[in-house]
Coordinates of C-alpha atoms and ligand atoms in Angstrom, one line a residue:
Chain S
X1 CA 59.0 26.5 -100.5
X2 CA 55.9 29.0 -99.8
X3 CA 52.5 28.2 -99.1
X4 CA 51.8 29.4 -101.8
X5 CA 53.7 28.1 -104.1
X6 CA 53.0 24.2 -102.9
X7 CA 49.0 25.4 -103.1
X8 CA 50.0 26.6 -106.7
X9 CA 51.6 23.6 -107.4
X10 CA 49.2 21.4 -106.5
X11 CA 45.9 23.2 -108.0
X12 CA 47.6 23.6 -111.0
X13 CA 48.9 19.8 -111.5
X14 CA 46.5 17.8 -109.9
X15 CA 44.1 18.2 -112.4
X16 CA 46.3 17.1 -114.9
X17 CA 46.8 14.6 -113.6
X18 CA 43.7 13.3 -112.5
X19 CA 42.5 13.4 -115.7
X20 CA 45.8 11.6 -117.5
X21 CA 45.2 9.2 -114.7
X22 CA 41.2 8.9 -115.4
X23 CA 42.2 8.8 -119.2
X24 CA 45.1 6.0 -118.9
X25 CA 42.6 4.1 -116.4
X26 CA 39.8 4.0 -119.0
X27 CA 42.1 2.8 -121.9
X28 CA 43.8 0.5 -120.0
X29 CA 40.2 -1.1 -119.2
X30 CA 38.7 -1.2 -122.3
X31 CA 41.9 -2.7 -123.6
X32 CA 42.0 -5.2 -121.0
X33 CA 38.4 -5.7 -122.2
X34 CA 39.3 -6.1 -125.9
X35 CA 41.7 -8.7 -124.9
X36 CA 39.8 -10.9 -123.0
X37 CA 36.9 -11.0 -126.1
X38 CA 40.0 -11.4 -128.6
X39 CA 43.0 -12.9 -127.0
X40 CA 45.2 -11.1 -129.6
X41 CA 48.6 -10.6 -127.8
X42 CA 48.5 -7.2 -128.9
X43 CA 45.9 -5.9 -126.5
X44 CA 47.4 -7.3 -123.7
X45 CA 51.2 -5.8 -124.8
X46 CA 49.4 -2.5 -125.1
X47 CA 47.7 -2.9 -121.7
X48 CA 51.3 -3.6 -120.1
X49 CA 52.2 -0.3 -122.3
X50 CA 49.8 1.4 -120.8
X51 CA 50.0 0.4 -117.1
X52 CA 53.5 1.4 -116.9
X53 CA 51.9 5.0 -117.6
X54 CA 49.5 4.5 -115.4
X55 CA 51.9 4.1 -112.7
X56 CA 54.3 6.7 -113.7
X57 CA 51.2 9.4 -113.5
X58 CA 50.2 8.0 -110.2
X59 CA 53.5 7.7 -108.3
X60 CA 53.4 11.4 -109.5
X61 CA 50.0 12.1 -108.1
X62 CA 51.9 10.8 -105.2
X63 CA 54.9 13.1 -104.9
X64 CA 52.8 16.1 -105.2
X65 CA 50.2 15.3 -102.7
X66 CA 53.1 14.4 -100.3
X67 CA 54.4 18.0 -100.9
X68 CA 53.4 20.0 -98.0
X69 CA 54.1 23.3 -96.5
X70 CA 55.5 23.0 -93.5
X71 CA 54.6 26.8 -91.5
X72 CA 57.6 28.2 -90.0
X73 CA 56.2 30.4 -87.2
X74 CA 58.7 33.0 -85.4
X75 CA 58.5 33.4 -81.7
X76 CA 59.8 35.8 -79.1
X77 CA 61.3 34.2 -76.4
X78 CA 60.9 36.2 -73.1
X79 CA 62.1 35.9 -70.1
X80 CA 62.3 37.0 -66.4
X81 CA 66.1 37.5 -65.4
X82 CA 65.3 37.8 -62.0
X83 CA 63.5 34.6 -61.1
X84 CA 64.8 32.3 -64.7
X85 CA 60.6 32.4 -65.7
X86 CA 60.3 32.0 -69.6
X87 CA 57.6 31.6 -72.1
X88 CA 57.6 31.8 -75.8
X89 CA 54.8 34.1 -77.8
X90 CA 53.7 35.1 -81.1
X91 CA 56.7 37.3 -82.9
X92 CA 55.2 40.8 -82.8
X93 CA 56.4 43.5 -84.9
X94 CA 58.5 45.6 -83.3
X95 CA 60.0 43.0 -80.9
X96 CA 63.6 43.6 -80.3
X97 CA 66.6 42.0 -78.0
X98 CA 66.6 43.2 -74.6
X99 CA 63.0 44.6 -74.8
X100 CA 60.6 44.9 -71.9
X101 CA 57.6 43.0 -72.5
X102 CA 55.4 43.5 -69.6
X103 CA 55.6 41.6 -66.0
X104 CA 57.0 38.2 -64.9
X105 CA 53.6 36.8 -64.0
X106 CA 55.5 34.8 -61.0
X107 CA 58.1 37.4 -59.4
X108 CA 56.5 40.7 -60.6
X109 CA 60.3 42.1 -62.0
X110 CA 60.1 42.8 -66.0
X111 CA 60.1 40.2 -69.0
X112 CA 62.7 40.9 -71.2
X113 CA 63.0 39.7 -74.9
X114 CA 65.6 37.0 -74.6
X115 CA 65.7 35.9 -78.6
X116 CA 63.7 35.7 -81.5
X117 CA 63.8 32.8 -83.5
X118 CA 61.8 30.6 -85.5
X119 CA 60.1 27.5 -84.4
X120 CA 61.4 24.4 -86.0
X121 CA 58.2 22.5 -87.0
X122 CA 59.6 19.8 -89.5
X123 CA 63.4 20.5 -88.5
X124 CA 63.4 20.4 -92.3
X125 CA 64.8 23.2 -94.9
X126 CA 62.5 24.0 -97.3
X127 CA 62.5 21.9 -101.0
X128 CA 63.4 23.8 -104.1
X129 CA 64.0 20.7 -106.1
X130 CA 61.0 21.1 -109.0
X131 CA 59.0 18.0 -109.7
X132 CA 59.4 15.1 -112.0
X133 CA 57.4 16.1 -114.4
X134 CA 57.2 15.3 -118.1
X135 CA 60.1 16.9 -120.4
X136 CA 59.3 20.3 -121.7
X137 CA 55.8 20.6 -120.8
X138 CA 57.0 21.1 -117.1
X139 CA 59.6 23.8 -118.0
X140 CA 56.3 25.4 -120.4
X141 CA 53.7 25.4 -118.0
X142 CA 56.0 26.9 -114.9
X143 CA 57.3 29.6 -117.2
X144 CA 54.5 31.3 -118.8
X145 CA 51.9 30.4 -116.7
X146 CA 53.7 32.4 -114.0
X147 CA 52.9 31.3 -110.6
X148 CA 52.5 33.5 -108.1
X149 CA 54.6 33.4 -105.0
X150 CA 53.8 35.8 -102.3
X151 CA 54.7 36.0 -99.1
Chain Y
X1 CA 71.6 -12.6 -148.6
X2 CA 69.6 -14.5 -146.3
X3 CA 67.4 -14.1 -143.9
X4 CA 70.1 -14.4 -140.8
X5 CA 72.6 -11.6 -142.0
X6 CA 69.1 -9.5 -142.9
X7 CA 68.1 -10.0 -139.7
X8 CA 71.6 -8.9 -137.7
X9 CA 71.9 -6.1 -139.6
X10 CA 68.2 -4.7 -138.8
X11 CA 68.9 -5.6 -135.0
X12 CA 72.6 -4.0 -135.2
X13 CA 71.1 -0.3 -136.7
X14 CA 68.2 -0.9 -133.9
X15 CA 70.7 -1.0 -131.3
X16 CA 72.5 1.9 -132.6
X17 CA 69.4 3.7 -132.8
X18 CA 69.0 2.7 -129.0
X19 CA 72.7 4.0 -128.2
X20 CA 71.9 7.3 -129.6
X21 CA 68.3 7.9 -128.7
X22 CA 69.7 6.9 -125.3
X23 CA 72.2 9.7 -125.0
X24 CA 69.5 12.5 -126.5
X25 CA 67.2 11.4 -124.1
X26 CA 69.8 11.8 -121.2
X27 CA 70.6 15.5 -122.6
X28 CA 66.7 16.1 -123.2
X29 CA 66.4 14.9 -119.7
X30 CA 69.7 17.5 -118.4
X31 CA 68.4 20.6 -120.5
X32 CA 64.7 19.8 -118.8
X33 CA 66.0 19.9 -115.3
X34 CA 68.0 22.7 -115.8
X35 CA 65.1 24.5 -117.5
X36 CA 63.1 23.1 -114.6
X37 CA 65.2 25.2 -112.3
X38 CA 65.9 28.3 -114.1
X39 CA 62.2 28.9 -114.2
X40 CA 62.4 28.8 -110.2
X41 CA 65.3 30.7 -109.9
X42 CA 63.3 33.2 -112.2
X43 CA 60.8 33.2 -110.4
X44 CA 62.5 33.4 -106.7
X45 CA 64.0 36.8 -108.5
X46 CA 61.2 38.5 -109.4
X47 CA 59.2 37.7 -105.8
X48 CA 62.1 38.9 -104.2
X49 CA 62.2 42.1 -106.6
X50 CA 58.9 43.0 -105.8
X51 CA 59.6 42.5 -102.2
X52 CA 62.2 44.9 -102.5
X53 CA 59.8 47.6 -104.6
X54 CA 57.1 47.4 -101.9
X55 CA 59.5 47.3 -98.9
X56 CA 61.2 50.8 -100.6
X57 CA 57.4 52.2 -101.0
X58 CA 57.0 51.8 -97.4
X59 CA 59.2 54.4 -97.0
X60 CA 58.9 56.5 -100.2
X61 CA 57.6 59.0 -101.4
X62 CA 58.5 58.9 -104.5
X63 CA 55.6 57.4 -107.3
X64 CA 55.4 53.6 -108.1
X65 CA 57.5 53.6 -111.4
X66 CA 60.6 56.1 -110.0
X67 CA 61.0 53.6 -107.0
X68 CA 61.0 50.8 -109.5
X69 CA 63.4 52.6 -111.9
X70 CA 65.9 53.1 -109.4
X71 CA 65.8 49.5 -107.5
X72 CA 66.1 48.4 -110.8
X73 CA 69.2 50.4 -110.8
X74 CA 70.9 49.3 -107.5
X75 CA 70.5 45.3 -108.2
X76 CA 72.4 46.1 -111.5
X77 CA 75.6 47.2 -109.9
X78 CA 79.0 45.8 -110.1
X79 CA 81.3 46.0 -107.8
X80 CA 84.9 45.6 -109.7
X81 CA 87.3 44.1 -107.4
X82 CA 91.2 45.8 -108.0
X83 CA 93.7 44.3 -110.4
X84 CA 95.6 41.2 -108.7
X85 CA 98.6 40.8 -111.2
X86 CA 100.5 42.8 -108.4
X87 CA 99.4 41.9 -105.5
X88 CA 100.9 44.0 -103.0
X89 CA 98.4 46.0 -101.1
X90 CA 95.2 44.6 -102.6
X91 CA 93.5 44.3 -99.4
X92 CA 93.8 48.1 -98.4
X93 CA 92.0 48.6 -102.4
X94 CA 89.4 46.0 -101.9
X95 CA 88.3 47.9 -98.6
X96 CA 88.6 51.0 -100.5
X97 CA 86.4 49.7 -103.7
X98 CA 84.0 47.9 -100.5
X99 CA 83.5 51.1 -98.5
X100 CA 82.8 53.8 -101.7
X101 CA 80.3 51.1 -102.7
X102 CA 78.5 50.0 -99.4
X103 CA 78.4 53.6 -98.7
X104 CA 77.0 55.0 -102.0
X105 CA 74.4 52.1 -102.0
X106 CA 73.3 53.5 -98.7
X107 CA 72.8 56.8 -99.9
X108 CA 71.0 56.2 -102.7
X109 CA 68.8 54.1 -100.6
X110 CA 68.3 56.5 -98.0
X111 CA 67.0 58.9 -101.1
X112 CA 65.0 56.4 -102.3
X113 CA 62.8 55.7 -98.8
X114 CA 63.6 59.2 -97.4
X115 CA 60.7 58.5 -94.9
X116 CA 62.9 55.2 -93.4
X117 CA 64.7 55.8 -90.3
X118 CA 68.6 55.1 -90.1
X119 CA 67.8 51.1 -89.3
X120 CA 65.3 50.8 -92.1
X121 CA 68.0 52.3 -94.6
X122 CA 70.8 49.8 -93.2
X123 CA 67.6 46.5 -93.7
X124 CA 67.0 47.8 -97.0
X125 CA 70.7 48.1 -98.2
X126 CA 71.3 44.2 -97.0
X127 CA 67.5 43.7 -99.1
X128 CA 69.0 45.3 -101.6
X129 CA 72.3 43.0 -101.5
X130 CA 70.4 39.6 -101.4
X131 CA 68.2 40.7 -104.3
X132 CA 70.9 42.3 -106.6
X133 CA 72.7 38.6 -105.5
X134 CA 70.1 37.0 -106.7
X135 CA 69.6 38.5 -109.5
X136 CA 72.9 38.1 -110.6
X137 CA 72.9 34.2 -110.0
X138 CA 70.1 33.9 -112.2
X139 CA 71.5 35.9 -114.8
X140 CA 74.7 34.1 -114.5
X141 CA 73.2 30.5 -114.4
X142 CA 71.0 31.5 -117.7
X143 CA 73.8 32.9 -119.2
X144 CA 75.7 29.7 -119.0
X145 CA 72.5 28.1 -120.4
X146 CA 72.1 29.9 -123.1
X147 CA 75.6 29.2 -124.4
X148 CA 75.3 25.7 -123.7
X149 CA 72.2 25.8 -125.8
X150 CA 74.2 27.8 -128.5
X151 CA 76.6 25.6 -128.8
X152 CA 74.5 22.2 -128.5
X153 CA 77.5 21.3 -126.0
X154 CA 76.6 18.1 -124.2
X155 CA 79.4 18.6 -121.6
X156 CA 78.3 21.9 -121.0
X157 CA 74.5 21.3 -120.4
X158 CA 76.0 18.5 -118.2
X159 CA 77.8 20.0 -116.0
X160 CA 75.7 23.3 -115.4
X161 CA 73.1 20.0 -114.7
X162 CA 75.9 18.9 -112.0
X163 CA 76.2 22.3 -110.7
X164 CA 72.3 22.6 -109.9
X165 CA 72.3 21.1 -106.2
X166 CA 74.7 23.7 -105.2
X167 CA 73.0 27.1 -106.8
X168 CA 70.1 26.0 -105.7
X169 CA 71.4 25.8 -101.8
X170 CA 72.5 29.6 -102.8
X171 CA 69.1 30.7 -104.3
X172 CA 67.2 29.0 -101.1
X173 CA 70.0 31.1 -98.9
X174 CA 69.5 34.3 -100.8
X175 CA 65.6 33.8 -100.6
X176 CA 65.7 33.4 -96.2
X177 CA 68.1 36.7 -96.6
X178 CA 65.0 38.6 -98.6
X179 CA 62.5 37.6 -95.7
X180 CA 64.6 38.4 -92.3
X181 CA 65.9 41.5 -93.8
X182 CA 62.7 42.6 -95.3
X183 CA 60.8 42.2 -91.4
X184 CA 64.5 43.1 -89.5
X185 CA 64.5 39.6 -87.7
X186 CA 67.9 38.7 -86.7
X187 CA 69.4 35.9 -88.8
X188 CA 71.3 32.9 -87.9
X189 CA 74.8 35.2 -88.7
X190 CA 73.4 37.2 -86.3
X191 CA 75.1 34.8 -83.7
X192 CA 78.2 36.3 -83.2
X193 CA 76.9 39.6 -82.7
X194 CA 73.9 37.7 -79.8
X195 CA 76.8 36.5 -78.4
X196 CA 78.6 39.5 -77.5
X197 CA 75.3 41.5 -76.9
X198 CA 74.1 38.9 -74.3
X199 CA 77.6 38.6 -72.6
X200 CA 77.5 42.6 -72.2
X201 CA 74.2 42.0 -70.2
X202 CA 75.4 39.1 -68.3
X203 CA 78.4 40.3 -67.2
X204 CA 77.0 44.2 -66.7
X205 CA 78.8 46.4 -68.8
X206 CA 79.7 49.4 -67.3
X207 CA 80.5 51.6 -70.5
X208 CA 79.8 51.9 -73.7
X209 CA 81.3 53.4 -76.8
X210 CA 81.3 53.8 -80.4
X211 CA 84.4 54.5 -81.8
X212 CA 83.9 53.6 -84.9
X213 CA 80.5 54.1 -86.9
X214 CA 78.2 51.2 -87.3
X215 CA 80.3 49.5 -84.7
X216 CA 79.8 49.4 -80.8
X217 CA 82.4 48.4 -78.1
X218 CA 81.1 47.3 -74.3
X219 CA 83.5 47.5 -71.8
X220 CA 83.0 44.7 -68.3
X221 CA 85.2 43.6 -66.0
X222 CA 84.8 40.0 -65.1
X223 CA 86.3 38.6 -61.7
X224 CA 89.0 41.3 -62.5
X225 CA 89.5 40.9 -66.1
X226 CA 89.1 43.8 -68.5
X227 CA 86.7 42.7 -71.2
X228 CA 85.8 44.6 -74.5
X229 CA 82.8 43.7 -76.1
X230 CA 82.9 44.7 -80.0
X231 CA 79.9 44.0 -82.1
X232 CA 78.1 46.0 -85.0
X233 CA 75.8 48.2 -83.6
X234 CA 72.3 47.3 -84.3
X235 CA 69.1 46.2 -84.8
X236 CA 70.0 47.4 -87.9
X237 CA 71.7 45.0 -90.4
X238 CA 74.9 46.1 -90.7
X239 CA 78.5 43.6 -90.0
X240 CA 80.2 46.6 -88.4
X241 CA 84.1 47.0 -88.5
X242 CA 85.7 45.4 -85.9
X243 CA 89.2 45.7 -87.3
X244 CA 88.4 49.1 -86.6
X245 CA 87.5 48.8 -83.2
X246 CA 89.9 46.3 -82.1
X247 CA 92.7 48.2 -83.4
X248 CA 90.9 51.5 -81.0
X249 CA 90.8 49.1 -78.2
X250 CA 94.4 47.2 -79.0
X251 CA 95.7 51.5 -79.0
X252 CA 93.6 51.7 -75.1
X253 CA 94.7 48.6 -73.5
X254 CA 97.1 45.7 -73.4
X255 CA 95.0 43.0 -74.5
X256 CA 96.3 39.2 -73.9
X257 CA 93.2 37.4 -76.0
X258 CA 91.0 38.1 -78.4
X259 CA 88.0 35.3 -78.6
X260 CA 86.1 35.8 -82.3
X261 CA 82.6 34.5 -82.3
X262 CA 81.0 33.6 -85.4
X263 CA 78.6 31.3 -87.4
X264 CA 80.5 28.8 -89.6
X265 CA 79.7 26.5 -92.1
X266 CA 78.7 23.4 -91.2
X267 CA 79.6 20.2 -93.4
X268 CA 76.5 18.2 -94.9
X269 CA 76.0 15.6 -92.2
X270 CA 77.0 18.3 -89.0
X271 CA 74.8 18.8 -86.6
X272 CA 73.6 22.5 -86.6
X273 CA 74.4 24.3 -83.3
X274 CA 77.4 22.5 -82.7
X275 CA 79.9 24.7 -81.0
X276 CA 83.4 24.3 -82.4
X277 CA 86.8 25.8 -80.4
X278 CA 89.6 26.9 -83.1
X279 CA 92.7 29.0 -83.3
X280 CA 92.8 32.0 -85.7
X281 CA 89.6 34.7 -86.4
X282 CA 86.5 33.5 -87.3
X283 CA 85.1 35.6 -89.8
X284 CA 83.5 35.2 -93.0
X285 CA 83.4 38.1 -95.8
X286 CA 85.7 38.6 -98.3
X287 CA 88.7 38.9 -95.7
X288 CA 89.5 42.6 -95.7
X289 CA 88.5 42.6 -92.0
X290 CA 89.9 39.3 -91.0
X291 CA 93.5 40.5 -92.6
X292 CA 93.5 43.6 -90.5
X293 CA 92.6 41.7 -87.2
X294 CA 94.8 39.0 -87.7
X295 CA 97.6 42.0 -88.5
X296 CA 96.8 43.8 -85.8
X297 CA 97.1 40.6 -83.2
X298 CA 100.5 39.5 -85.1
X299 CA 102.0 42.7 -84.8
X300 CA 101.5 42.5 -81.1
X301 CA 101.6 38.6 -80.3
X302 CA 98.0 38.3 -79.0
X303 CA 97.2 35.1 -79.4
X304 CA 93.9 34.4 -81.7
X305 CA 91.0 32.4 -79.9
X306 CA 87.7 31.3 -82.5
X307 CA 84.3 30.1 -81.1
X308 CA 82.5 28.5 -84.0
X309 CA 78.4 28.1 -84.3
X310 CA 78.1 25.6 -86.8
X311 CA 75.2 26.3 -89.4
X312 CA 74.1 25.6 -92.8
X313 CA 74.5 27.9 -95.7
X314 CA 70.4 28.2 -95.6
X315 CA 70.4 28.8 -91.9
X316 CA 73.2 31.5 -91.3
X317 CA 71.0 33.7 -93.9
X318 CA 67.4 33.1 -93.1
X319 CA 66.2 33.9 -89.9
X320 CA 67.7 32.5 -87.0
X321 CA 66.5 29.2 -86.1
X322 CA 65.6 27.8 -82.6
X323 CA 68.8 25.5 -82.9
X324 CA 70.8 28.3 -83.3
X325 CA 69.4 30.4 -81.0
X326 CA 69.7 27.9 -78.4
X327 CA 73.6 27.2 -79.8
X328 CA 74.3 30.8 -79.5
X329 CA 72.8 30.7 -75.8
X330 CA 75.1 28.1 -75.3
X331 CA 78.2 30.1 -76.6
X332 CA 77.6 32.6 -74.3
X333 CA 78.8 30.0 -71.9
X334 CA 81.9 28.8 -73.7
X335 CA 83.2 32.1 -74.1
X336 CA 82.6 33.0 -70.6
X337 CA 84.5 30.1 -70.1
X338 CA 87.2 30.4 -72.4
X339 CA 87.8 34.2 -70.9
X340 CA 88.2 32.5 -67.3
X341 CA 90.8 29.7 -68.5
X342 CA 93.0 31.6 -70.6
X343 CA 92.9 35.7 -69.6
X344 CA 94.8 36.0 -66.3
X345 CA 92.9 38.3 -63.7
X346 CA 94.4 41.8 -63.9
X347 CA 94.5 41.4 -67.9
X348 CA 92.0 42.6 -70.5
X349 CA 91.0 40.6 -73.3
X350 CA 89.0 41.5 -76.4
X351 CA 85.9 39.4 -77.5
X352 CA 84.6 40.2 -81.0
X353 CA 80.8 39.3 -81.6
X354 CA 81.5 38.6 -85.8
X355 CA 78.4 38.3 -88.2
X356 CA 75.2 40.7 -89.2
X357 CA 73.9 42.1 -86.4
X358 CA 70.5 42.7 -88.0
X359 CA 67.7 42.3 -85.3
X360 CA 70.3 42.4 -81.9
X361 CA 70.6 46.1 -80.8
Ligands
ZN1 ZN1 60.2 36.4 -62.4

């Protein structure tokens, strides 16, 4: 996944759920309180009820904020074929196999562009699995809204 | 009645309303997921369309809404593969069908970003593959959908549900082709072709041709051994035709091995980079190629020598990763290796550097 698509992601649902979190919190108190000035069972079945919601939104809360990019940065590997000196830089455009890149800072002879490749931060490939969220409103929200992945 | 049978007949329809709320809950779940991911694969389309659009404009000069008319154009092709109720020459008419296609794709991309050198028309072309690919997935995946929706098919909403993992690998594959091939950065196919680029260093090649188009051969000698080289000629992305040059070589030389390099699929659990030995061609495609080679090398008994780079899907279409960069250093070695051990001094031997050779010159 992008950057941008995790920031997306996360500025767009963790409000949500925030406030279904806040909101579950605040009923699950005052029926917590309502049970302990009653003692009617039902209070306290709805407060169960409503701690299993609870939970649910937070382990959400959880999965997204776990979600990170991980930046994938591309490198250009050079190296001195004379004396075996290497060094990896910043992928410039334009870089190519073979290409001289300036002098071997120990031996003087040319660096040559050995490879290009990207850096392995996470070792991980990047997750396209969407996330648990509630039926429908999920498949809604991601559709029309239209997120905006760049690049 | 009494109370008791009253009572086990409420709690008998509750369970059956359990049962079935149950099982539409499961398919509410299914059709969710499913809906889930189309709206990503949607989405991965459209970024990768507009990629396209502004990677075109770099090299247009033709207005906004032309350039989007006619990309719109080239990802709706369809390439229709020959009739196989007779079987008998199909491969010579899938080349046929392959080269009229890959060619006119290339011309009308070369019109479109008439400013683009020759390497910028071959990156695009490949853009333009992964995005009509993926454009095509989606359509296909919603498509399937749809009818499972029209139908109200359980079985078919669960096993386009099953099926998810998988496209989803493909999409994620398709999207790592849309950014190497949009900046030219060499990808993890782009092994093979590493390979036999590096070797033509290391072992100083002392001529060069180009028999074919899009395809170069290196000729080395190596402790008396006659090596050709062949790889697509780059840094643009092109895959070359190496039956083509092996068949020029085969017609120059007696050649006693031919060594294929080439990224291979790894299994789930595989490490990636690991360097495999096998007999046969490695070569991926749709197997025009790979039938002419292996023709070619039955006709006159050469025997068939495959290095494999083991990679993921993801990997061997996104750009190349340090493992595989590093594996690919190390199959420089192993052919190098394999050419001492089996190609008798005083012989030639052919190695073939398979794969996109977008990013290696
Ligand atoms: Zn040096």
């Amino acid at each position: 996944m992008g950057e941008n698509i995790v920031g997306s992601l996360k500025k767009k649902w963790l409000p949500v759920y925030g406030v279904l979190a806040a909101a579950t919190g605040v009923l699950l108190v005052g029926l917590m309180y309502l049970y302990a000035k009653t003692g009617a069972n039902d209070y306290s079945m709805a407060a169960m009820v409503d701690s299993l919601f609870l939970l649910y939104i937070l382990w959400s809360i959880y999965k997204l904020a776990k979600l990170e990019f991980k930046p994938r940065k591309v490198v250009t590997l050079v190296r001195c074929e004379k004396c075996g000196y290497s060094e990896e830089r910043d992928y410039a455009r334009g870089d190519y196999l073979f290409k001289v890149k300036g002098q071997c800072p120990k031996c003087g002879a040319p660096l040559l562009v050995a490879g290009i490749y990207v850096k392995e931060a996470g070792e991980e490939e990047p997750d396209f699995t969407p996330l648990p969220l509630p039926t429908g409103l999920a498949t809604f929200i991601t559709t029309f809204s239209g997120l905006k992945r760049g690049d | 009645m009494d109370g008791t049978t009253y009572d086990l007949i409420v709690t008998m329809i509750v369970l059956m309303l359990f049962a079935y709320l149950s099982r539409e809950l499961e398919v509410m779940r299914a059709i969710s997921e499913i809906e889930g991911y189309l709206a990503l694969f949607k989405q991965s389309r459209d970024t990768a369309f507009q990629a396209l659009l502004r990677s075109l404009g770099r090299f247009s000069s033709l207005d906004r809404k032309m350039v989007e008319e006619k990309a719109s154009q080239l990802i709706e092709i369809a390439v229709i593969f020959p009739v196989n109720l007779d079987p008998y020459g199909i491969v010579e008419k899938i080349r046929h069908v392959l080269r009229v296609e890959e060619k006119e794709v290339e011309e009308e991309v070369s019109s479109i970003a008439s400013r683009g050198n020759r390497v910028d028309v071959q990156n695009l072309t490949n853009l333009v593959e992964a995005v009509r690919a993926l454009n095509y997935l989606y359509k296909l995946v919603n498509h399937y959908y749809l009818i499972a929706r029209k139908f109200k098919s359980l079985w078919l909403i669960l096993q386009l549900n099953a099926l998810l993992p998988f496209l989803s690998e493909e999409f994620k594959a398709l999207e790592g082709a849309v950014k190497a091939f949009k900046n030219g950065l060499p990808i993890g196919d782009s092994a093979g072709p590493y390979v036999a680029a590096k070797l033509a260093r290391i072992l100083g090649a002392k001529r060069r041709y180009e028999p074919v188009p899009d395809t170069e051969v290196f000729y080395a000698e190596m402790g008396g051994r006659r090596i050709y080289l062949a790889k697509a000629k780059g840094p643009g992305g092109t895959v070359g035709r190496l039956d083509e040059a092996l068949e020029w070589i085969t017609g120059r030389d007696d050649v006693s091995l031919i060594v294929s390099v080439d990224a291979a699929l790894k299994l789930e659990g595989e490490e990636t980079g690991l360097i495999s030995h096998g007999f046969g061609v490695a070569m991926g495609g749709v197997g025009v190629e790979r039938f002419r080679i292996e023709e070619i090398a039955t006709k006159k008994k050469i025997p068939l020598y495959a290095v494999l780079i083991k990679m993921s899907e993801w990997e061997a279409s996104s750009i190349m990763g340090e493992k595989v960069y590093k594996a690919a250093d190390k199959a420089v070695e192993v052919v190098k290796q394999v050419l001492e051990h089996k190609v008798k001094p005083g012989t030639a031997a052919v190695v073939l550097g398979v794969g996109n050779t977008i990013g290696v010159p």
